[in-house]
Amino acid sequence: MPQYYDNEFKKKIVRLKLEEGRTAKSIISEYGVSKASITKWCQEFREECQSNSEAQKDFDSMKEILRLRKELEEVKKENLFLKKAAAFFAKEID
């Protein structure tokens, strides 16, 4: 029996996928939706972006937020590495 999801729920799932970069597997386990539904909703949103400038702005901001989150994660890893290296070299000097 097909399940009905309202538009707000679909938008939330699309945001999780496109903005937060969540995997389909993690969304499926948390929300119980099918991978086909996630794929379909993301595709529908991308198609809507072609004709709706507001949706295109949302899509662009989602991509930018995802890019910035990934960049932040990389900078955090680099910072942690540098802290460990500094601690290592501080021990060598003593």
Coordinates of N, CA and C in Angstrom, one line a residue:
M1 N 0.8 -1.2 0.0 CA 0.0 0.0 0.0 C 0.9 1.2 0.0
P2 N 0.7 2.1 -1.0 CA 1.5 3.3 -1.0 C 1.3 4.2 0.2
Q3 N 2.4 4.8 0.6 CA 2.4 5.7 1.7 C 2.4 7.2 1.2
Y4 N 1.6 8.0 1.9 CA 1.6 9.5 1.5 C 2.5 10.3 2.4
Y5 N 3.3 11.1 1.7 CA 4.2 12.0 2.5 C 3.8 13.4 2.1
D6 N 3.7 14.3 3.0 CA 3.4 15.7 2.7 C 4.6 16.4 2.1
N7 N 4.4 17.6 1.5 CA 5.5 18.3 0.8 C 6.6 18.7 1.8
E8 N 6.2 19.1 3.0 CA 7.2 19.5 4.0 C 8.2 18.4 4.4
F9 N 7.6 17.2 4.5 CA 8.4 16.0 4.8 C 9.4 15.8 3.7
K10 N 8.9 15.8 2.4 CA 9.7 15.6 1.3 C 10.9 16.6 1.2
K11 N 10.5 17.9 1.5 CA 11.5 18.9 1.4 C 12.6 18.7 2.5
K12 N 12.2 18.2 3.7 CA 13.1 17.9 4.7 C 14.1 16.8 4.3
I13 N 13.6 15.8 3.7 CA 14.4 14.7 3.2 C 15.4 15.2 2.1
V14 N 14.9 16.0 1.2 CA 15.8 16.5 0.1 C 16.9 17.4 0.8
R15 N 16.5 18.2 1.8 CA 17.5 19.0 2.4 C 18.6 18.2 3.1
L16 N 18.1 17.1 3.8 CA 19.1 16.2 4.4 C 20.1 15.6 3.4
K17 N 19.6 15.3 2.3 CA 20.4 14.6 1.3 C 21.3 15.7 0.6
L18 N 20.8 16.8 0.2 CA 21.5 17.7 -0.6 C 22.3 18.8 0.2
E19 N 21.7 19.2 1.3 CA 22.4 20.2 2.1 C 23.3 19.7 3.1
E20 N 22.9 18.6 3.8 CA 23.7 18.0 4.8 C 24.6 16.9 4.3
G21 N 24.3 16.5 3.1 CA 25.1 15.4 2.5 C 24.9 14.0 3.1
R22 N 23.8 13.8 3.7 CA 23.5 12.6 4.4 C 23.4 11.5 3.3
T23 N 23.7 10.3 3.6 CA 23.6 9.2 2.7 C 22.1 8.7 2.7
A24 N 21.8 8.1 1.6 CA 20.4 7.5 1.5 C 20.2 6.5 2.6
K25 N 21.2 5.7 2.8 CA 21.1 4.6 3.8 C 20.8 5.2 5.2
S26 N 21.5 6.3 5.6 CA 21.2 6.9 6.9 C 19.8 7.5 7.0
I27 N 19.3 8.1 5.9 CA 18.0 8.7 5.9 C 16.9 7.5 5.9
I28 N 17.2 6.5 5.2 CA 16.3 5.3 5.2 C 16.1 4.8 6.6
S29 N 17.3 4.6 7.3 CA 17.2 4.0 8.6 C 16.5 4.9 9.6
E30 N 16.7 6.2 9.5 CA 16.1 7.1 10.4 C 14.6 7.4 10.1
Y31 N 14.3 7.5 8.9 CA 12.9 7.9 8.5 C 12.0 6.8 7.9
G32 N 12.6 5.7 7.5 CA 11.9 4.6 7.0 C 11.3 4.8 5.6
V33 N 11.9 5.7 4.8 CA 11.4 5.9 3.4 C 12.3 5.1 2.5
S34 N 11.8 4.8 1.3 CA 12.6 4.0 0.4 C 13.6 4.8 -0.3
K35 N 14.6 4.1 -0.8 CA 15.7 4.8 -1.6 C 15.1 5.4 -2.9
A36 N 14.1 4.7 -3.5 CA 13.5 5.1 -4.7 C 12.8 6.5 -4.4
S37 N 12.1 6.6 -3.3 CA 11.4 7.8 -2.9 C 12.4 9.0 -2.8
I38 N 13.5 8.7 -2.1 CA 14.5 9.8 -1.9 C 15.0 10.2 -3.2
T39 N 15.4 9.3 -4.1 CA 15.9 9.6 -5.4 C 14.9 10.4 -6.2
K40 N 13.6 10.0 -6.2 CA 12.6 10.6 -6.9 C 12.4 12.1 -6.4
W41 N 12.3 12.3 -5.1 CA 12.1 13.6 -4.6 C 13.3 14.5 -4.9
C42 N 14.5 14.0 -4.8 CA 15.6 14.9 -5.2 C 15.6 15.2 -6.7
Q43 N 15.2 14.3 -7.5 CA 15.1 14.5 -9.0 C 14.0 15.6 -9.2
E44 N 12.9 15.4 -8.6 CA 11.8 16.4 -8.7 C 12.2 17.8 -8.3
F45 N 13.0 17.9 -7.2 CA 13.5 19.2 -6.8 C 14.4 19.8 -7.8
R46 N 15.3 19.0 -8.4 CA 16.2 19.5 -9.4 C 15.5 19.9 -10.6
E47 N 14.4 19.2 -11.0 CA 13.6 19.6 -12.2 C 12.8 20.9 -11.9
E48 N 12.4 21.1 -10.6 CA 11.7 22.3 -10.2 C 12.6 23.5 -10.3
C49 N 13.9 23.2 -10.0 CA 14.9 24.3 -10.1 C 15.0 24.9 -11.5
Q50 N 14.8 24.0 -12.5 CA 14.9 24.5 -13.9 C 13.9 25.6 -14.3
S51 N 12.7 25.5 -13.6 CA 11.6 26.4 -14.0 C 11.3 27.5 -12.9
N52 N 11.8 27.3 -11.7 CA 11.5 28.1 -10.6 C 12.8 28.7 -10.0
S53 N 12.9 30.1 -10.2 CA 14.1 30.7 -9.7 C 14.3 30.6 -8.2
E54 N 13.2 30.6 -7.5 CA 13.3 30.5 -6.0 C 13.8 29.2 -5.6
A55 N 13.4 28.1 -6.3 CA 13.9 26.8 -6.0 C 15.3 26.7 -6.4
Q56 N 15.7 27.3 -7.5 CA 17.1 27.3 -7.9 C 18.0 28.0 -6.8
K57 N 17.5 29.1 -6.3 CA 18.3 29.7 -5.2 C 18.4 28.8 -4.0
D58 N 17.3 28.1 -3.6 CA 17.4 27.1 -2.5 C 18.4 26.0 -2.8
F59 N 18.4 25.5 -4.1 CA 19.3 24.5 -4.5 C 20.8 25.0 -4.4
D60 N 21.0 26.2 -4.9 CA 22.3 26.7 -4.9 C 22.8 26.9 -3.4
S61 N 22.0 27.4 -2.6 CA 22.4 27.6 -1.2 C 22.6 26.2 -0.5
M62 N 21.8 25.2 -0.9 CA 22.1 23.9 -0.3 C 23.5 23.3 -0.7
K63 N 23.8 23.5 -2.0 CA 25.1 23.1 -2.5 C 26.2 23.8 -1.8
E64 N 26.0 25.1 -1.6 CA 27.1 25.9 -1.0 C 27.2 25.5 0.5
I65 N 26.1 25.3 1.2 CA 26.2 24.9 2.6 C 26.9 23.5 2.7
L66 N 26.6 22.6 1.8 CA 27.3 21.3 1.8 C 28.8 21.5 1.5
R67 N 29.1 22.3 0.6 CA 30.5 22.5 0.3 C 31.3 23.1 1.5
L68 N 30.6 24.1 2.2 CA 31.2 24.7 3.3 C 31.3 23.7 4.5
R69 N 30.4 22.9 4.7 CA 30.5 21.9 5.7 C 31.6 20.9 5.5
K70 N 31.8 20.5 4.3 CA 32.9 19.6 3.9 C 34.3 20.3 4.1
E71 N 34.3 21.6 3.7 CA 35.5 22.4 3.9 C 35.8 22.6 5.4
L72 N 34.8 22.8 6.2 CA 35.0 23.0 7.6 C 35.5 21.7 8.2
E73 N 35.0 20.6 7.8 CA 35.4 19.3 8.4 C 36.9 19.0 8.0
E74 N 37.3 19.4 6.8 CA 38.7 19.2 6.4 C 39.6 20.1 7.2
V75 N 39.2 21.4 7.4 CA 40.0 22.3 8.2 C 40.1 21.8 9.7
K76 N 39.0 21.2 10.2 CA 39.1 20.7 11.6 C 40.1 19.6 11.6
K77 N 40.1 18.7 10.6 CA 41.1 17.6 10.6 C 42.5 18.1 10.5
E78 N 42.7 19.1 9.6 CA 44.1 19.7 9.5 C 44.5 20.4 10.8
N79 N 43.6 21.1 11.5 CA 43.9 21.7 12.8 C 44.3 20.7 13.8
L80 N 43.5 19.6 13.9 CA 43.9 18.5 14.8 C 45.3 18.0 14.6
F81 N 45.6 17.8 13.3 CA 46.9 17.3 12.9 C 48.0 18.2 13.3
L82 N 47.7 19.5 13.1 CA 48.7 20.5 13.5 C 48.9 20.6 15.0
K83 N 47.9 20.4 15.7 CA 48.0 20.4 17.2 C 48.8 19.3 17.7
K84 N 48.6 18.1 17.1 CA 49.4 16.9 17.4 C 50.9 17.1 17.0
A85 N 51.1 17.7 15.9 CA 52.5 17.9 15.4 C 53.1 18.9 16.3
A86 N 52.4 20.0 16.7 CA 53.0 21.0 17.6 C 53.4 20.3 18.9
A87 N 52.5 19.5 19.5 CA 52.8 18.8 20.7 C 54.0 17.9 20.6
F88 N 54.1 17.2 19.5 CA 55.2 16.3 19.3 C 56.5 17.1 19.2
F89 N 56.5 18.2 18.5 CA 57.8 18.9 18.4 C 58.1 19.7 19.7
A90 N 57.1 20.0 20.5 CA 57.3 20.7 21.8 C 58.0 19.7 22.7
K91 N 57.7 18.4 22.6 CA 58.3 17.4 23.4 C 59.8 17.2 23.0
E92 N 60.0 17.3 21.7 CA 61.4 17.1 21.2 C 62.3 18.2 21.6
I93 N 61.8 19.4 21.8 CA 62.6 20.6 22.2 C 63.0 20.5 23.6
D94 N 62.1 20.0 24.5 CA 62.4 19.9 25.9 C 63.4 19.0 26.2

